[in-house]
Structure formats: C-alpha cells, structure tokens
Coordinates of N, CA, C and O in Angstrom, one line a residue:
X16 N -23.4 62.9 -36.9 CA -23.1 64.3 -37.2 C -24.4 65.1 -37.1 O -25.4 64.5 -37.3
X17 N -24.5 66.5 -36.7 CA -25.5 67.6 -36.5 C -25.5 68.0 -37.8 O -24.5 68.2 -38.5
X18 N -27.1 68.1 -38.3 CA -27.7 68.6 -39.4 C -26.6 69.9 -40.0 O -26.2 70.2 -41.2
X19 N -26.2 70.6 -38.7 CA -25.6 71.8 -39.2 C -23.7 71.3 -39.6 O -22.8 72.0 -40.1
X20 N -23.7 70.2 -39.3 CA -22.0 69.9 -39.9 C -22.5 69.0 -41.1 O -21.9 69.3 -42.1
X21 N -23.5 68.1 -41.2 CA -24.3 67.4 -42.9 C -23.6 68.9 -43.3 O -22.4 69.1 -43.4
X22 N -24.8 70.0 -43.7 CA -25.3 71.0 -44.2 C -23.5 71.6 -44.6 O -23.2 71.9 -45.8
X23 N -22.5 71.8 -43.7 CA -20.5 72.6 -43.9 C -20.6 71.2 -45.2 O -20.6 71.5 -46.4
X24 N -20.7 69.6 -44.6 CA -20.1 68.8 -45.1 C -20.7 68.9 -46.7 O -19.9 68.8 -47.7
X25 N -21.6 68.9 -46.8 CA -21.9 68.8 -48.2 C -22.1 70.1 -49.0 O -22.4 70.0 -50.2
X26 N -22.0 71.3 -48.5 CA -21.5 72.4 -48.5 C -20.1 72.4 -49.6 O -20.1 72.8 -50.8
X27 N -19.1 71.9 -49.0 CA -17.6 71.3 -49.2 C -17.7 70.7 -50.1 O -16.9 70.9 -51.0
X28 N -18.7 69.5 -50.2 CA -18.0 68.7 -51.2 C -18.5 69.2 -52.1 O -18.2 68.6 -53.2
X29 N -19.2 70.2 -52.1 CA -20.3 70.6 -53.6 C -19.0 71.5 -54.4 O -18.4 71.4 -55.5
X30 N -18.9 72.5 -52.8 CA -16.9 73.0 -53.8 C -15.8 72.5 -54.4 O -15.1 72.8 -55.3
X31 N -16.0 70.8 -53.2 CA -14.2 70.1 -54.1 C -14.9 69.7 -55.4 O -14.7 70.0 -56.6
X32 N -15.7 69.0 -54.9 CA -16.1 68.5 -56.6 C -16.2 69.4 -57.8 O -15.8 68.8 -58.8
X33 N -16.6 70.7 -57.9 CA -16.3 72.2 -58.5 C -14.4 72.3 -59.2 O -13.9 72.5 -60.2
X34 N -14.0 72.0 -58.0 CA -12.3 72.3 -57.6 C -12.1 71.4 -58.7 O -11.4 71.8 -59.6
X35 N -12.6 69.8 -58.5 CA -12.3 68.4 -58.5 C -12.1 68.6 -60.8 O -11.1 68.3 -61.4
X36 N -13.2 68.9 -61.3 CA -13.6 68.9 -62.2 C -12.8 69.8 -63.0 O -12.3 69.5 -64.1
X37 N -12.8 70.9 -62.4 CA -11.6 72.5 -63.1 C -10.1 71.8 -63.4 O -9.4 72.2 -64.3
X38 N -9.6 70.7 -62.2 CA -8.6 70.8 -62.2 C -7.9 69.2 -61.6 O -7.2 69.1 -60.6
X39 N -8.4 68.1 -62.4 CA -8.0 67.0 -62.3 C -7.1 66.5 -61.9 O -7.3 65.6 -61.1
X40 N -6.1 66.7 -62.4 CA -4.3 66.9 -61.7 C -4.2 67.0 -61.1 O -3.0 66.7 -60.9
X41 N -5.2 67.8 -59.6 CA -4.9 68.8 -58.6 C -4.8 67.5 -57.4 O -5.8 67.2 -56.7
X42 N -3.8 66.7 -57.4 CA -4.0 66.1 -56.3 C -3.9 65.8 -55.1 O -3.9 64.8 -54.4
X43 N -3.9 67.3 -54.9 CA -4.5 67.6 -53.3 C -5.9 68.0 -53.2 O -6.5 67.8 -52.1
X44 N -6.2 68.3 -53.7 CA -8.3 68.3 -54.5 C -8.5 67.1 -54.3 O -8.8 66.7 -53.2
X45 N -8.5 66.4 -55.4 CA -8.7 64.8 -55.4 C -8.5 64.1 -54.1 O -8.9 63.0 -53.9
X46 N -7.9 64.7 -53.2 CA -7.7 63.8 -51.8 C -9.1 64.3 -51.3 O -10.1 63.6 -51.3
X47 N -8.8 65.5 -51.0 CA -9.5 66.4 -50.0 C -10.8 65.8 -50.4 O -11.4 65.1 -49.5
X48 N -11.5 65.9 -51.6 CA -12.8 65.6 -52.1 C -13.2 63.8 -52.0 O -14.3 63.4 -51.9
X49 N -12.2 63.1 -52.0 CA -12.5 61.6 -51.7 C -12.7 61.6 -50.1 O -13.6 60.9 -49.7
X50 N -12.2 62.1 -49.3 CA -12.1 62.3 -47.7 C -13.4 62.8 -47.6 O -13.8 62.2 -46.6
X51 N -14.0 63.4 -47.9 CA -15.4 64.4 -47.9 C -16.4 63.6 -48.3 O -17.4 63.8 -47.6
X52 N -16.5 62.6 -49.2 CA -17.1 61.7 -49.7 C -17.2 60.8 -48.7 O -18.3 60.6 -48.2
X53 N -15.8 60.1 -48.1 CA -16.2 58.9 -46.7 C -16.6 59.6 -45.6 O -16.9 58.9 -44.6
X54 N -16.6 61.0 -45.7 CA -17.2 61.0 -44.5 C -18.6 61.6 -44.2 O -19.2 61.9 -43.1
X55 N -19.0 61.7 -45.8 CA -20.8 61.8 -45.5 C -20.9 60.5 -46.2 O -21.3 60.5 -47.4
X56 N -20.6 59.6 -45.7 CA -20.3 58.1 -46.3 C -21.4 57.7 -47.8 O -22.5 57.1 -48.0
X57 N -20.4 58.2 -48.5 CA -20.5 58.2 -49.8 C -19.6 57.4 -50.5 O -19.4 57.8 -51.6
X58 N -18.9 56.1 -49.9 CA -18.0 55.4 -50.4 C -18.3 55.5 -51.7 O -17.9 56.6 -52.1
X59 N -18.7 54.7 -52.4 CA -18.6 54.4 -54.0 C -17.9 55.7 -54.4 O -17.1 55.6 -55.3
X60 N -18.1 56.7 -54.1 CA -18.3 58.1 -54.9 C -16.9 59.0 -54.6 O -16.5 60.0 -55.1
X61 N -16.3 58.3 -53.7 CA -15.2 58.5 -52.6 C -13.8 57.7 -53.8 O -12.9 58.3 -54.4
X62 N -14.1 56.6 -53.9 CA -12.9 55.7 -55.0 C -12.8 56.6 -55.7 O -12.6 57.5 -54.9
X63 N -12.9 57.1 -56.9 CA -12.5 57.3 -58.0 C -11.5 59.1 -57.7 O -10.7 59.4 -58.5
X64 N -11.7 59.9 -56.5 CA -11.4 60.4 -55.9 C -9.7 60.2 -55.4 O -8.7 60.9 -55.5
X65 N -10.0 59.1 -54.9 CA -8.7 58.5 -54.2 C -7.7 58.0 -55.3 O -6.4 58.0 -55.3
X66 N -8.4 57.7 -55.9 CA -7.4 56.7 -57.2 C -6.9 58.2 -58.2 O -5.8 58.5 -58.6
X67 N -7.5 58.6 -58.3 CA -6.7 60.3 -59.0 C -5.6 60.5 -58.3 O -4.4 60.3 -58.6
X68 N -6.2 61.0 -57.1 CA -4.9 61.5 -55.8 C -4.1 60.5 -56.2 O -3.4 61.1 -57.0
X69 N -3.7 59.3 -56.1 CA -2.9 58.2 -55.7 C -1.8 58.1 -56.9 O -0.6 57.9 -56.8
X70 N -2.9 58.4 -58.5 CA -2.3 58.3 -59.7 C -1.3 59.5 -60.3 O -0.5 59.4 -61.3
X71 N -1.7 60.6 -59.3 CA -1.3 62.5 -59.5 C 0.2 61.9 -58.8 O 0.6 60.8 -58.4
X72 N 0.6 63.3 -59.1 CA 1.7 64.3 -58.2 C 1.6 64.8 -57.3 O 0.4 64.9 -56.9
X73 N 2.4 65.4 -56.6 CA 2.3 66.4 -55.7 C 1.4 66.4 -54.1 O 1.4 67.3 -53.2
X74 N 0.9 65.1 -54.2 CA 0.9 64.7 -52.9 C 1.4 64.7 -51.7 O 2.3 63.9 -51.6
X75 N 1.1 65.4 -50.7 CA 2.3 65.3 -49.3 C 2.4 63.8 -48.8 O 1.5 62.9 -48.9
X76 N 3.6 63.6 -48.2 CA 3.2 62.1 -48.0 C 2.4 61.8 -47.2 O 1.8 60.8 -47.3
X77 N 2.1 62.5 -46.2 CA 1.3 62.0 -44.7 C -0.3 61.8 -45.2 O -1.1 61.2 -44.5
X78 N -0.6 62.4 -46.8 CA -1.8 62.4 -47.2 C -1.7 61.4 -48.1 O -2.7 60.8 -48.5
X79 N -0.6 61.4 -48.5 CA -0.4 59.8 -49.3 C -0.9 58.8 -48.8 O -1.6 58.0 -49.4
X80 N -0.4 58.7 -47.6 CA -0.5 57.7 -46.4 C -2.3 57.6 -46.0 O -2.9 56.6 -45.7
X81 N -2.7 58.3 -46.0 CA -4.1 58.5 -45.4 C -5.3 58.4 -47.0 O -6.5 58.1 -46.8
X82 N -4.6 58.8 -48.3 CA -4.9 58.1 -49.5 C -5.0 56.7 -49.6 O -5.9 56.1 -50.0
X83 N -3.7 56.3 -49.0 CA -4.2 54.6 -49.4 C -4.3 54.3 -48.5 O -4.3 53.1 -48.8
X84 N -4.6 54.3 -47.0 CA -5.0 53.6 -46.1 C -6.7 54.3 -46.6 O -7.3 53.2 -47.0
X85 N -7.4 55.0 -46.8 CA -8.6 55.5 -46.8 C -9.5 55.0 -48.7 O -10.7 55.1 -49.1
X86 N -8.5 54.8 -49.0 CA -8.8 53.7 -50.3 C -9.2 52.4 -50.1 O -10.3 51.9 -50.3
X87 N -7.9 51.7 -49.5 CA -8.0 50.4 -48.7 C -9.3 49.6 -47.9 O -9.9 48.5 -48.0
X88 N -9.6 51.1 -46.8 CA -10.7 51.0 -46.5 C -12.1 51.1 -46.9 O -13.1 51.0 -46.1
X89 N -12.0 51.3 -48.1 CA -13.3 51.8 -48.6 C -13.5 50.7 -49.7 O -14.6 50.4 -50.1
X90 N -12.7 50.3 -49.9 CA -12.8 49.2 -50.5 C -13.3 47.9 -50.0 O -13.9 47.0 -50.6
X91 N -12.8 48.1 -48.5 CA -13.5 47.2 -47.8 C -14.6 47.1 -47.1 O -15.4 46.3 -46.6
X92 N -14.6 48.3 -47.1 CA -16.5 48.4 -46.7 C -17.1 47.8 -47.7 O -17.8 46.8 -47.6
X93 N -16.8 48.7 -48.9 CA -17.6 48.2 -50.4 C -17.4 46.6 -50.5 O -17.7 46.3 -51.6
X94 N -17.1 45.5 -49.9 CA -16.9 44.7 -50.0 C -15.8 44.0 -51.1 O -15.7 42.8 -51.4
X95 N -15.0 45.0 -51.7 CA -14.0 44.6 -53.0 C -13.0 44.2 -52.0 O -12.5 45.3 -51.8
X96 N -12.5 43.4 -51.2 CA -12.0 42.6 -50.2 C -10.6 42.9 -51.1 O -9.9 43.9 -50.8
X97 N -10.1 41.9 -52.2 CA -9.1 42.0 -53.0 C -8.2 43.2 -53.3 O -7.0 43.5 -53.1
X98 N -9.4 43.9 -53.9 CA -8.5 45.1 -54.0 C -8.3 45.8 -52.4 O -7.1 46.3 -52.2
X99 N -8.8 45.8 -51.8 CA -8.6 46.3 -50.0 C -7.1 45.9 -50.2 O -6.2 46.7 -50.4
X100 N -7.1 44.6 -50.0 CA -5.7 44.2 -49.3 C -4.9 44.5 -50.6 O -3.8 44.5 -50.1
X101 N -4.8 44.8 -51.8 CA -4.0 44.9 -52.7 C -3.3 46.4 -52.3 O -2.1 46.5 -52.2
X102 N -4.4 47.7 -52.2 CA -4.4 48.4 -51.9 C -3.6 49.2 -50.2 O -3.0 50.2 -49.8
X103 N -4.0 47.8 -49.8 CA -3.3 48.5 -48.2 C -1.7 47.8 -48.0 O -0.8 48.3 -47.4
X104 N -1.7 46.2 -48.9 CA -0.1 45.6 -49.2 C 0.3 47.0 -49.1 O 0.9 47.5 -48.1
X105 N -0.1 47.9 -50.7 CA 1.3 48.8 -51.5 C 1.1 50.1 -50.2 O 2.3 50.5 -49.8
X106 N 0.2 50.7 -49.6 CA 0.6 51.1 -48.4 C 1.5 51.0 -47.0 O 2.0 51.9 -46.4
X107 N 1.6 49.9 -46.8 CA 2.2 48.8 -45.7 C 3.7 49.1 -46.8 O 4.4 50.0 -46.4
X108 N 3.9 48.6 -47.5 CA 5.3 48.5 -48.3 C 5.6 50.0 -48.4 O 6.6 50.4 -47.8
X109 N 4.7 51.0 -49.0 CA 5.4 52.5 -48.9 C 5.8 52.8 -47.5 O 6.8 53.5 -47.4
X110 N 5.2 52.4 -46.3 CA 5.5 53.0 -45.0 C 5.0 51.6 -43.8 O 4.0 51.4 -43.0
X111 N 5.9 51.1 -44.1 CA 6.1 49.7 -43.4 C 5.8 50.0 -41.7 O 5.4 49.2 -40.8
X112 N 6.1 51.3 -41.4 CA 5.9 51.5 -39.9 C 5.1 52.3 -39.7 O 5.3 53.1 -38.8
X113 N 3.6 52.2 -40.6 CA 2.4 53.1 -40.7 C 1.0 51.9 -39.9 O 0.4 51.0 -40.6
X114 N 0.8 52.0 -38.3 CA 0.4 50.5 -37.9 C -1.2 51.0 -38.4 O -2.0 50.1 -38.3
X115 N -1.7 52.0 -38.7 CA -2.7 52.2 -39.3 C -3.2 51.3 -40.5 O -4.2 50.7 -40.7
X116 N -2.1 51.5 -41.4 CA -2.3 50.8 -42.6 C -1.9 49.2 -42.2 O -2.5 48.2 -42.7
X117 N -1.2 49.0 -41.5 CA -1.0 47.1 -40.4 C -2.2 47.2 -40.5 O -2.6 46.9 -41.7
X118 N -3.4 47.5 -39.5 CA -4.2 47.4 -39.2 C -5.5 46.7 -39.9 O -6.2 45.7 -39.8
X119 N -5.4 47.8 -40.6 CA -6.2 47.8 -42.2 C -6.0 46.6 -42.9 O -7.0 46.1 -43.5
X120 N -4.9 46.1 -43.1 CA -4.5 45.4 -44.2 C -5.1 44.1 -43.3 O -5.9 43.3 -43.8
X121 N -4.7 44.1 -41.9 CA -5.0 42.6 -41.0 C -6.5 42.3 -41.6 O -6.8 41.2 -42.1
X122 N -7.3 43.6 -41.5 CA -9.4 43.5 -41.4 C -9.1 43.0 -42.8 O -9.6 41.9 -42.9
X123 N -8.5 43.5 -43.9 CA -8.7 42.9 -45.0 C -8.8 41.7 -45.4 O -9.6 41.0 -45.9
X124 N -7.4 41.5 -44.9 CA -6.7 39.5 -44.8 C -7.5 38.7 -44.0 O -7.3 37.5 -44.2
X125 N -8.2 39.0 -43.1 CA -9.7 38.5 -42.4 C -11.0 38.3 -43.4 O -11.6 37.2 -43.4
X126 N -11.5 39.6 -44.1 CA -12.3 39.4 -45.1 C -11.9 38.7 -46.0 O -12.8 38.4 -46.8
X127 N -10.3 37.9 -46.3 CA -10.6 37.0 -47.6 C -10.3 36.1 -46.7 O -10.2 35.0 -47.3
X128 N -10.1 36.1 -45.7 CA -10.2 34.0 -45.1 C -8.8 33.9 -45.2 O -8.4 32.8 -45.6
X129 N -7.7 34.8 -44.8 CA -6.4 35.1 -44.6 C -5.9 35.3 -43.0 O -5.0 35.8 -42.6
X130 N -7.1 34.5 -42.3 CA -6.6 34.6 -40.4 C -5.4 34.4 -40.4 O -4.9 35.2 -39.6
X131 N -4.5 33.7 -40.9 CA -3.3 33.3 -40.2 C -2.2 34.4 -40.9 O -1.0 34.2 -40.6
X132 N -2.5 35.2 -41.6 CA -1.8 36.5 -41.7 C -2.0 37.4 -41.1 O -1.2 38.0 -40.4
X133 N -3.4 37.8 -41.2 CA -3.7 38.8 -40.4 C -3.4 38.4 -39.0 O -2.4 39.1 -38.7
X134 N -3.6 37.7 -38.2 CA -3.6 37.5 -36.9 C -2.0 37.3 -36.6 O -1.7 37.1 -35.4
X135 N -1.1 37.2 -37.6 CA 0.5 37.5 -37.5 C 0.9 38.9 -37.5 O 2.1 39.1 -37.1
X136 N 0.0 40.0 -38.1 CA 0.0 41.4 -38.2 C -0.2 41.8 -36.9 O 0.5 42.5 -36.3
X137 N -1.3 41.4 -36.6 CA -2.1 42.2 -35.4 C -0.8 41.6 -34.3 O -0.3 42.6 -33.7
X138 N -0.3 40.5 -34.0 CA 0.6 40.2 -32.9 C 1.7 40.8 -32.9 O 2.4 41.1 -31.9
X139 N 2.2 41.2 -34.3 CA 3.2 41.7 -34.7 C 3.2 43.3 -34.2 O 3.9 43.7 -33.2
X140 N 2.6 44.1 -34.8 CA 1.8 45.6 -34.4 C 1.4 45.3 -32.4 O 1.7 46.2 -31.6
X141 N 0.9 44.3 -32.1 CA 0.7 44.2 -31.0 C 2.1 44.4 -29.8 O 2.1 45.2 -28.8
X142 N 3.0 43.5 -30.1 CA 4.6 43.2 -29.7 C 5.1 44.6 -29.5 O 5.4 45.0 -28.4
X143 N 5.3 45.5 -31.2 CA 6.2 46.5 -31.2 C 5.8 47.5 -30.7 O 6.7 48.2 -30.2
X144 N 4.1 48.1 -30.6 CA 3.4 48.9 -30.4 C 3.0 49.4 -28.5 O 3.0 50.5 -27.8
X145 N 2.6 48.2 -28.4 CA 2.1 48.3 -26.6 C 3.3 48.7 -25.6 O 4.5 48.3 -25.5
X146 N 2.4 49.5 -24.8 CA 3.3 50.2 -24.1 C 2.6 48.9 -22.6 O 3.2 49.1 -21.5
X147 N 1.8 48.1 -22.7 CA 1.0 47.5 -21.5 C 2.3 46.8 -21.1 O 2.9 46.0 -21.8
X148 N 2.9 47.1 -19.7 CA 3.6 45.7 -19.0 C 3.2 44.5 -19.7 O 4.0 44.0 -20.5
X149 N 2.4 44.0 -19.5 CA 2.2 42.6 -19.2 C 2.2 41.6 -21.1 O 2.5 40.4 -21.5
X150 N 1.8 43.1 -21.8 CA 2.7 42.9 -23.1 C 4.0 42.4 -23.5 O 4.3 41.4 -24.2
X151 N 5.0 43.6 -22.9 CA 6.1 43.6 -23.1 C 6.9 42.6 -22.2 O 8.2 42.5 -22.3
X152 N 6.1 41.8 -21.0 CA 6.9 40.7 -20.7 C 6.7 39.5 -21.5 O 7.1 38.4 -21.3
X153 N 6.2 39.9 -22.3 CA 5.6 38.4 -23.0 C 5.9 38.5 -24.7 O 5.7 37.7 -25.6
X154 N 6.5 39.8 -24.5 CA 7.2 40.0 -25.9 C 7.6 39.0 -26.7 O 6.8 38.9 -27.7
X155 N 8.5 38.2 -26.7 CA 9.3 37.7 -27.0 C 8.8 36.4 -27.9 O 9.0 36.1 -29.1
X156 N 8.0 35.6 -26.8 CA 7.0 34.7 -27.5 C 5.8 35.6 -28.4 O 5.3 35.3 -29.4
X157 N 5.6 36.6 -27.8 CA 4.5 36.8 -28.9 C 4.8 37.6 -30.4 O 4.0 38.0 -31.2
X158 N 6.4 37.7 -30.6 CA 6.8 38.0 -31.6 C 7.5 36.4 -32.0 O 8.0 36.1 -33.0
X159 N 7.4 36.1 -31.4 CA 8.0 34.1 -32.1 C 6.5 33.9 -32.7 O 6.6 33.8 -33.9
X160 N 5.2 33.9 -32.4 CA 3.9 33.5 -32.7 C 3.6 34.3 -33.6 O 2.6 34.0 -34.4
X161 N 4.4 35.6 -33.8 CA 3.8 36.9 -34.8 C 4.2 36.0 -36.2 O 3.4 35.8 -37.1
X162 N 5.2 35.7 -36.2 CA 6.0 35.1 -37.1 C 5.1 33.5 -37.6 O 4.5 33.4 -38.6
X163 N 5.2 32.6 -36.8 CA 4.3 31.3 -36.9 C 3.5 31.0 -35.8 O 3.9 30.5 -34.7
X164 N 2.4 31.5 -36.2 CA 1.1 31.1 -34.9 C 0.8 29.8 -34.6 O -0.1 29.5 -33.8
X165 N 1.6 28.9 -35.0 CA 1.3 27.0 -35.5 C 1.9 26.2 -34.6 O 1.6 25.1 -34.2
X166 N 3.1 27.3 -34.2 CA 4.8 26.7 -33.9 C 4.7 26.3 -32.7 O 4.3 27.2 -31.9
X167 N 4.8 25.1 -32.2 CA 4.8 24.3 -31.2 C 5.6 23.4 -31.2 O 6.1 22.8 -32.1
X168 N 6.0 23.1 -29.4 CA 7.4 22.1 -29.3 C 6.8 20.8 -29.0 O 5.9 20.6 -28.3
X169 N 7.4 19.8 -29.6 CA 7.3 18.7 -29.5 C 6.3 17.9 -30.5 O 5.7 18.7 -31.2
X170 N 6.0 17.0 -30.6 CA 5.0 16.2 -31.4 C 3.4 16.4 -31.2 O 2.9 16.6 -30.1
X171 N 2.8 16.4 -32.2 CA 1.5 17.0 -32.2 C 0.6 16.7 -31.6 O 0.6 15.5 -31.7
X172 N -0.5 17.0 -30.7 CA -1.5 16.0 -29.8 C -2.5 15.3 -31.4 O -2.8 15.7 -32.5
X173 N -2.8 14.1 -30.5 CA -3.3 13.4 -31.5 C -3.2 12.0 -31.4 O -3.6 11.3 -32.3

C-alpha cells in the first residue's frame, strides 16, 4: 500500500473505531471496522470486531459471509488453528456453496494435521468449480477421491 492509502486507511479506522464505540450493536460498524483492521494488518485488533458483527443483527448476508470467512482467517494467521476451522465449519454450513470459505476451512484442516480432509475439500471445490477440460474429463474419479483419497482396487501393495 502507498503511504497516501496507509494515511485514508487509518484515517478510517480512527472513525469506525469512533462509530465502533458510540454504537456497539451497530453491526455493520463492527464489520466495516474489523475489515480495516485486516487490512492495515492489525489482526489481533481485527477479532473482537468480527465477533460483535457475527454476535449482532442486522448483518447483510454477503457480509456475513465475508465476517466469518475473514474471522476464520485471522484466526489462522494468528495461529489459533482450532478456532480457524471452528469458525470457517459454521461458515461452510451457513453457505455450503461459499468455495471461499471451502477454501479457508481446507488451509485450516492443514494447520491442524487434517490433510486428508482438507485435500477432500480442495478436490471437491476442484471437481465442481473448474471450468479446465482436462478437469472435467476426469471428473468423476476426482469426485470418487474427493470423497476417499485412500480408495483403491484390489489388495494393498505390500
């Protein structure tokens, strides 16, 4: 970022936080001001932000959606891995066909030593998502593998 978008950016947050404080409830504030936080990357300061919004009313949903996928993530920067994926599950479950929040939840289930979920997400999101030929001829198995990455015919080498 240019000194002169820093200078709007924390400009902004000096207001939501103003906004944030008058009017706690306001959980369209509370978004806006956690969003302003990750992006003069101020994680820590960014949570408590998001968890208002999430706990409020009046949320639109598409900000809902960007609430807990932007929770999720911050979580997982911050290294709280657990709450990440706890956080991006109940997103994934509000909007099951949000591949953003797939996404998110996969990096999570990677940080706790969860490969063989995550890497069932990403094949999964991979399958329904790609528009690449060479994807969609191969569909079929890679939605059999999305499901059990393990699954193999015949007797085990060994």
């Amino acid at each position: 970022m240019s000194t002169t978008e820093d200078d709007r950016l924390e400009e902004t947050r000096r207001e939501l936080l103003d906004l944030a404080a008058r009017d706690p409830d306001d959980a369209r504030v509370q978004y806006r001001a956690a969003c302003v936080h990750d992006r003069l990357g101020l994680e820590a300061e960014a949570v408590p932000f998001y968890e208002r919004c999430l706990a409020g009313t009046g949320l639109p949903d598409e900000d809902r959606r960007g609430a807990l996928l932007g929770l999720g993530s911050t979580y997982r920067v911050l290294g709280q891995y657990a709450r990440a994926v706890e956080t991006l599950r109940r997103g994934v479950a509000e909007y099951p066909d949000d591949g953003g929040l797939r996404t998110f939840l996969a990096m999570a289930l990677h940080n706790t030593g969860d490969h063989h979920e995550a890497m069932g997400i990403l094949l999964d999101l991979l399958a329904t998502t790609s528009g690449d030929p060479s994807v969609q001829r191969y569909r079929r198995a890679i939605d059999l593998y999305a499901k059990d990455l393990d699954a193999t015919v015949g007797p085990p080498a060994g």
